[in-house]
Short mmCIF file of C-alpha atoms in Angstrom, two decimals:
data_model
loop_
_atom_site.label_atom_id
_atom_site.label_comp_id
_atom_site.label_asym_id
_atom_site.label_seq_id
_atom_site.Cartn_x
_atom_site.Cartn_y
_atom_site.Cartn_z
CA UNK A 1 13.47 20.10 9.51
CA UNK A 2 16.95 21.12 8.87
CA UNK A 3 17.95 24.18 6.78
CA UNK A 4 19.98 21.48 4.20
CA UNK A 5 17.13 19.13 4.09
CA UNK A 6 15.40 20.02 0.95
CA UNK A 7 11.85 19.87 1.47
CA UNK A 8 9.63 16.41 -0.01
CA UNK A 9 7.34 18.43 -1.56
CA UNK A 10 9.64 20.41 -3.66
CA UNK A 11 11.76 17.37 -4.62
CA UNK A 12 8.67 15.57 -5.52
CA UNK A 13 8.90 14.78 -9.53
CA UNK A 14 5.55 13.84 -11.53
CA UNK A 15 7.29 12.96 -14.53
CA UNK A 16 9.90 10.73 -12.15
CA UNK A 17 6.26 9.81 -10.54
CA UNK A 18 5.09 8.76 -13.75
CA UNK A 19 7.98 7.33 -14.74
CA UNK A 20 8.64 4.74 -12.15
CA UNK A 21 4.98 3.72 -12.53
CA UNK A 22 5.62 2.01 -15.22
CA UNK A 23 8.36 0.19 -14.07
CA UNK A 24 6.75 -0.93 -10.57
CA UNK A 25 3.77 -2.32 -12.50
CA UNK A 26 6.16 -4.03 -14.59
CA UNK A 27 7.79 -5.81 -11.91
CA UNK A 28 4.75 -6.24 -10.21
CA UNK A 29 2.83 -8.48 -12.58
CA UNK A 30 6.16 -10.24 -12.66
CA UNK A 31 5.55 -11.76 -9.46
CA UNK A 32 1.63 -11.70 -8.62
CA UNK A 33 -0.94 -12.96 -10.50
CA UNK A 34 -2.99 -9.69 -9.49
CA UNK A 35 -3.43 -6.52 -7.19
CA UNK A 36 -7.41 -6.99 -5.72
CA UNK A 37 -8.94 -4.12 -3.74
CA UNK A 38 -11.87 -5.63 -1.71
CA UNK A 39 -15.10 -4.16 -2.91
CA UNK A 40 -15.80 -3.05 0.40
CA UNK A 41 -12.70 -1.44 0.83
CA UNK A 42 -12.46 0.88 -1.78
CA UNK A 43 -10.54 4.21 -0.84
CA UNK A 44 -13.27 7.04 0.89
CA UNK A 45 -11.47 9.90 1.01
CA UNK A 46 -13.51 13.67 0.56
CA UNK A 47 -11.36 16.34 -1.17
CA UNK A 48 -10.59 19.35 0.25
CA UNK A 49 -8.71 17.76 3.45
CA UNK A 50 -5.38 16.63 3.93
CA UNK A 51 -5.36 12.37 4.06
CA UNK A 52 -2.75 10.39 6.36
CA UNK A 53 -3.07 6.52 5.27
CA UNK A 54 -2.00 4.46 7.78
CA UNK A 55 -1.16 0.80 6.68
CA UNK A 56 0.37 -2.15 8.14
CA UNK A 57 3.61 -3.48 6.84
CA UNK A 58 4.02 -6.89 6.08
CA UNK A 59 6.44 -7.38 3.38
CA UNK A 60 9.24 -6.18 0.94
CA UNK A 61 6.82 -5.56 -1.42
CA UNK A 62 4.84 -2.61 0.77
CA UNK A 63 6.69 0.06 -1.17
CA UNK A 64 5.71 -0.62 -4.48
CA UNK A 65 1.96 -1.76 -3.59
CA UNK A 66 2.27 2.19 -1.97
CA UNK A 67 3.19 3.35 -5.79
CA UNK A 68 0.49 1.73 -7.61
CA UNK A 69 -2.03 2.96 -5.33
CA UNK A 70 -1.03 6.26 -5.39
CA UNK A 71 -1.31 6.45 -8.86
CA UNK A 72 -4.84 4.60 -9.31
CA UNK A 73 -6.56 5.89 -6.59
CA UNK A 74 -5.06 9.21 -5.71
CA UNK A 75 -3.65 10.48 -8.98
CA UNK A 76 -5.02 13.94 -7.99
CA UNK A 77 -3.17 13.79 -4.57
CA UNK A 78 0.47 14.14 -4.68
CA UNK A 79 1.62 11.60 -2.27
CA UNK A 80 4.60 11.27 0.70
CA UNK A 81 6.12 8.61 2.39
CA UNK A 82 8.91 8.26 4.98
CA UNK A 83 11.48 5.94 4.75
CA UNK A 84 14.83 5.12 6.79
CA UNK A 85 16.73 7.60 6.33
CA UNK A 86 20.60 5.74 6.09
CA UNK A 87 18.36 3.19 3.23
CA UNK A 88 17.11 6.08 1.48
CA UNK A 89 20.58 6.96 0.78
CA UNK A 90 21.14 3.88 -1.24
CA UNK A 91 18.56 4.61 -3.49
CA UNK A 92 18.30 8.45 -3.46
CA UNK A 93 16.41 8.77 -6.83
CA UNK A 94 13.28 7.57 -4.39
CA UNK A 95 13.26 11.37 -3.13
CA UNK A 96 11.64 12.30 -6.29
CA UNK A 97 8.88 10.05 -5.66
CA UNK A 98 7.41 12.08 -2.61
CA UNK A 99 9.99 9.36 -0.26
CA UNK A 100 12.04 11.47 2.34
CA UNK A 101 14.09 10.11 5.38
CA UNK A 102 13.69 9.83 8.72
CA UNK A 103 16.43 8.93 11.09
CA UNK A 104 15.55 5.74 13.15
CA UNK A 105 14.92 5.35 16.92
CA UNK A 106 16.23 8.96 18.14
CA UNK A 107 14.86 11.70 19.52
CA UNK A 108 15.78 14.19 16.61
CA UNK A 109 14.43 11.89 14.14
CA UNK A 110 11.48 11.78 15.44
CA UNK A 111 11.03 15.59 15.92
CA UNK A 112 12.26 16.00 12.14
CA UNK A 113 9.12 13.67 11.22
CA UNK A 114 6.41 15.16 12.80
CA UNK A 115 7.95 18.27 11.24
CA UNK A 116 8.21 16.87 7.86
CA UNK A 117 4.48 15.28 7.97
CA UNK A 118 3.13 18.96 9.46
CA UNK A 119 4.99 20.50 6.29
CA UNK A 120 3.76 17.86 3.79
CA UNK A 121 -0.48 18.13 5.12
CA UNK A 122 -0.36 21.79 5.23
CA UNK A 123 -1.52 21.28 1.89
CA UNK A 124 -5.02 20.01 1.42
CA UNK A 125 -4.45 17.99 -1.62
CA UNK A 126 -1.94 15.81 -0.49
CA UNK A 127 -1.72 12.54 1.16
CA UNK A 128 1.01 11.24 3.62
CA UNK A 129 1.75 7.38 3.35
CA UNK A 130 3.05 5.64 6.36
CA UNK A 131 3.39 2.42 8.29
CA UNK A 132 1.72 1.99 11.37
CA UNK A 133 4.14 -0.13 13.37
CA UNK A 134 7.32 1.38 12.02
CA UNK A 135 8.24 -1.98 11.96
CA UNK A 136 7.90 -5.45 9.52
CA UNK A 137 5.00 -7.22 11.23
CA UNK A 138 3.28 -10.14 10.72
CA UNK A 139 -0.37 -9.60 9.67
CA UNK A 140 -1.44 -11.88 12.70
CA UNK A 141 -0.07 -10.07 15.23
CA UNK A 142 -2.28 -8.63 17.35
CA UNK A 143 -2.59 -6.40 19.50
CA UNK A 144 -2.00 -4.61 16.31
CA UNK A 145 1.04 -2.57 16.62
CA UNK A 146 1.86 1.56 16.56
CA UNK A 147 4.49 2.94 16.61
CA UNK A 148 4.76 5.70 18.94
CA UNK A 149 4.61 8.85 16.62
CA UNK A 150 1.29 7.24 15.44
CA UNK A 151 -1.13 9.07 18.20
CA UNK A 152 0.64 12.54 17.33
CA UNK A 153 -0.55 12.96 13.98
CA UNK A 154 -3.78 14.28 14.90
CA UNK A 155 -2.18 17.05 16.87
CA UNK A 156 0.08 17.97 14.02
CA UNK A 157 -2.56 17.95 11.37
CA UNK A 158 -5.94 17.92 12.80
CA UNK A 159 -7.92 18.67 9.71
CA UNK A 160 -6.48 15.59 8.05
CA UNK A 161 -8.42 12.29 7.51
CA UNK A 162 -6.78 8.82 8.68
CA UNK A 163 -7.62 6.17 6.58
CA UNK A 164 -6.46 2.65 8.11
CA UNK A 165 -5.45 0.40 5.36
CA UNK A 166 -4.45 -3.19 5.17
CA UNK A 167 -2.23 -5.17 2.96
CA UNK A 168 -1.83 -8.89 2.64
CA UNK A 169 0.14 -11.68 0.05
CA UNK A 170 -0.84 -14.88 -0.04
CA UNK A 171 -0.43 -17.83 -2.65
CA UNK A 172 -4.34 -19.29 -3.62
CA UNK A 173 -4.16 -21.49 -6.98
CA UNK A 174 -1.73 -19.96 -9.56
CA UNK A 175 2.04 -19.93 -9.50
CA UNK A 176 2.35 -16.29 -8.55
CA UNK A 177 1.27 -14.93 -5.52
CA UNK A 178 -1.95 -12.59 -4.86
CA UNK A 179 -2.10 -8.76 -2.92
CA UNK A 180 -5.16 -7.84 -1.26
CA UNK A 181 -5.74 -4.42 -0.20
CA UNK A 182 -8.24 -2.48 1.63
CA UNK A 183 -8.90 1.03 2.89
CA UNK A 184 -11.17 1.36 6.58
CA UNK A 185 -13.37 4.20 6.84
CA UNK A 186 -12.00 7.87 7.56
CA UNK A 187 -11.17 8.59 10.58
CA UNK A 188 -11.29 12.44 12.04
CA UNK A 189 -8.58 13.97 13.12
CA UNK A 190 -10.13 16.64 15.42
CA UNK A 191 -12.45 13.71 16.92
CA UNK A 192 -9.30 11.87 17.70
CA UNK A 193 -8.04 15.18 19.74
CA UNK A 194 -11.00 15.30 22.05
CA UNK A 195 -9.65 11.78 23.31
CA UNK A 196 -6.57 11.35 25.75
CA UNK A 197 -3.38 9.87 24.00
CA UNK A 198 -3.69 6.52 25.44
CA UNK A 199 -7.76 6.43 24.11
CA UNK A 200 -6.42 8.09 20.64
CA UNK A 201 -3.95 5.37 20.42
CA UNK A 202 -6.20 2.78 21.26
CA UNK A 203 -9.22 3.80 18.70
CA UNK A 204 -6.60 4.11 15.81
CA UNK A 205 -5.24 0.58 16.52
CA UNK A 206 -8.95 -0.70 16.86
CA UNK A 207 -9.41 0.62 13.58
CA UNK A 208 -6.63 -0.70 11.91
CA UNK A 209 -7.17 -4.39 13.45
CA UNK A 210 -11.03 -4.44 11.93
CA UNK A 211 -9.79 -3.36 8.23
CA UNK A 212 -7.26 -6.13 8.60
CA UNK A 213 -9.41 -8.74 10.22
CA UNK A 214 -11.82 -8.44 7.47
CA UNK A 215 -9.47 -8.37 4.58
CA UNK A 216 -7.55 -11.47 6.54
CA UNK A 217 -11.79 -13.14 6.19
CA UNK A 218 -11.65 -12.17 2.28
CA UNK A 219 -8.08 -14.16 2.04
CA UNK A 220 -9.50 -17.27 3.85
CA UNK A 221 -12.67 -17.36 1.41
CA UNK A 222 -10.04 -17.96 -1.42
CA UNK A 223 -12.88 -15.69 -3.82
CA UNK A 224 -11.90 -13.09 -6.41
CA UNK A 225 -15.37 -12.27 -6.66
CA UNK A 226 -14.92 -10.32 -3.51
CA UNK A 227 -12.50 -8.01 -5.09
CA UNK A 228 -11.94 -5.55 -8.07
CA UNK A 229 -8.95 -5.97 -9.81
CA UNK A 230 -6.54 -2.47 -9.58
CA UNK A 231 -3.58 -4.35 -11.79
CA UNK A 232 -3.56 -7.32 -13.59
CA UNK A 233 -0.11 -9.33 -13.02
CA UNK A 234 0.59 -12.71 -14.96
CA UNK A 235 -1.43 -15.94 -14.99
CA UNK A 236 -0.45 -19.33 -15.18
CA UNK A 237 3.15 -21.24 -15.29
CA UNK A 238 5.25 -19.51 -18.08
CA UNK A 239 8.82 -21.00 -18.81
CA UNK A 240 8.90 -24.65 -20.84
CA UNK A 241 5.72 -25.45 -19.37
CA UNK A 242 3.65 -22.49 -19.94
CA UNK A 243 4.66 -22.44 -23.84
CA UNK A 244 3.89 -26.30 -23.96
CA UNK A 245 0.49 -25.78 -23.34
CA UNK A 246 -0.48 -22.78 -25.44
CA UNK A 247 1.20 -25.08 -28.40
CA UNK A 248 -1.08 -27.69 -27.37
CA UNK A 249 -4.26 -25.22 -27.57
CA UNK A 250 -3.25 -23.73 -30.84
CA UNK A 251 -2.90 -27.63 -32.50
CA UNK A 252 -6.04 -28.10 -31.17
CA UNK A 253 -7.63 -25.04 -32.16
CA UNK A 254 -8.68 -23.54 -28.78
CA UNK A 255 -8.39 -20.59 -26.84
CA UNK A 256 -5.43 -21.01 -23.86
CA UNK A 257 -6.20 -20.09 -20.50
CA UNK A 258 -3.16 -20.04 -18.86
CA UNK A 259 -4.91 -20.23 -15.29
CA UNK A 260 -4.12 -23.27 -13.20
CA UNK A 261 -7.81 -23.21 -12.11
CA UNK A 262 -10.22 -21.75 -14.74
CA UNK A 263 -13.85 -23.10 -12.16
CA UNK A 264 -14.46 -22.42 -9.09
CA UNK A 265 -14.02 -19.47 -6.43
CA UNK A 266 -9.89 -19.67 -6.47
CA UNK A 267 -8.71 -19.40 -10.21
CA UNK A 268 -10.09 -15.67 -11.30
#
């Protein structure tokens, strides 16, 4: 890392942290009717280790989804993320949020990250929070992909945990969309070192494809049952429409339930 590079872990703000919480949960439940976690898929992660969580990337919204899991499932691990490093720029207040740049498809960069991430796990406690194609990519794509700095991790930090994780957002029955989640079982990082690269690389990316094949089974089923809600976003139409029919409740003198579906497997 260079000498004028200030270093993500001193940068990193909890009141900034705590702060911006707030306001990525407020624009989240402006757009999604919830955040679900499949039940099965609930974070495993053993203190006293280092974690690397290694998610797919399908959408805009994979930077704030990173937020509000950080902060309801690893509030006692300061978290890190890399980002581009000419985007970061436009938005530099992100650096106090654990985010710190990487320069894109050079050598240097990529000798600055693994430097970075070695920096950032040297400490037990926190987590590092990265993409595993270094890329958008489509949730269907397989063979899932990695990017290249992917099967080095467990040489820089090989008493960190990887934890595949996989994100999806679909539409089911209400106006506003739905995010699933779900964290894969830990994966060893000194196991992973006993393999060659090219059997490393391979293990990691069969890991990643069976957390996201069975969150992508959850999504088909169309069920909330199969999750736990981690936020709660906004239900139902809103505008004209939405005040329309809790006047129409009130006159009547029932309760509104501003769900499109209130039966069935698709309107929770």
């Amino acid at each position: 890392m260079a000498a004028e590079d200030p270093s993500p872990v001193a940068l990193r703000s909890e009141r900034m942290m705590a702060f911006f919480q707030v306001a990525f949960t407020r624009t989240f439940q402006g757009s999604f009717t919830a955040l679900r976690v499949a039940k099965w898929g609930l974070p495993q992660v053993p203190p006293g280790r280092p974690a690397i969580i290694l998610m797919n990337h399908p959408g805009w919204w994979d930077g704030v989804l990173v937020m509000l899991m950080m902060r309801r499932f690893f509030l006692d691990r300061p978290g890190f993320t890399p980002m581009d490093a000419a985007a970061l720029e436009k938005y530099r207040f992100m650096k106090k949020l654990g985010v710190f740049g990487v320069e894109q498809g050079t050598a240097r960069g990529a000798v600055r990250f693994l430097q970075t991430a070695k920096q950032v796990l040297e400490d037990p406690r926190h987590t590092l929070w990265m993409n595993a194609p270094g890329r958008f990519a489509d949730v269907r794509e397989r063979p899932v992909p990695l990017a290249p700095g992917v099967t080095r991790l467990a040489e820089i930090a090989p008493d960190a945990l990887i934890i595949p994780q996989a994100m999806e957002y679909l539409h089911w029955s209400e106006k506003r969309g739905e995010a699933l989640i779900a964290f894969g079982p830990p994966l060893d990082a000194r196991e992973l070192l006993a393999m060659d690269r090219n059997s490393r690389t391979e293990h990691i990316r069969a890991a990643c494809t069976a957390v996201m094949d069975r969150l992508a089974e959850d999504a088909i089923s169309r069920d909330p049952q199969r999750f736990e809600i981690a936020v709660e976003g906004r239900k139902g139409m809103g505008g004209f429409y939405g005040t329309w029919q809790y006047a129409r409740a009130l006159l009547r003198g029932q309760r509104h339930d501003p769900r499109h579906e209130t039966r069935g497997q698709t309107g929770a």
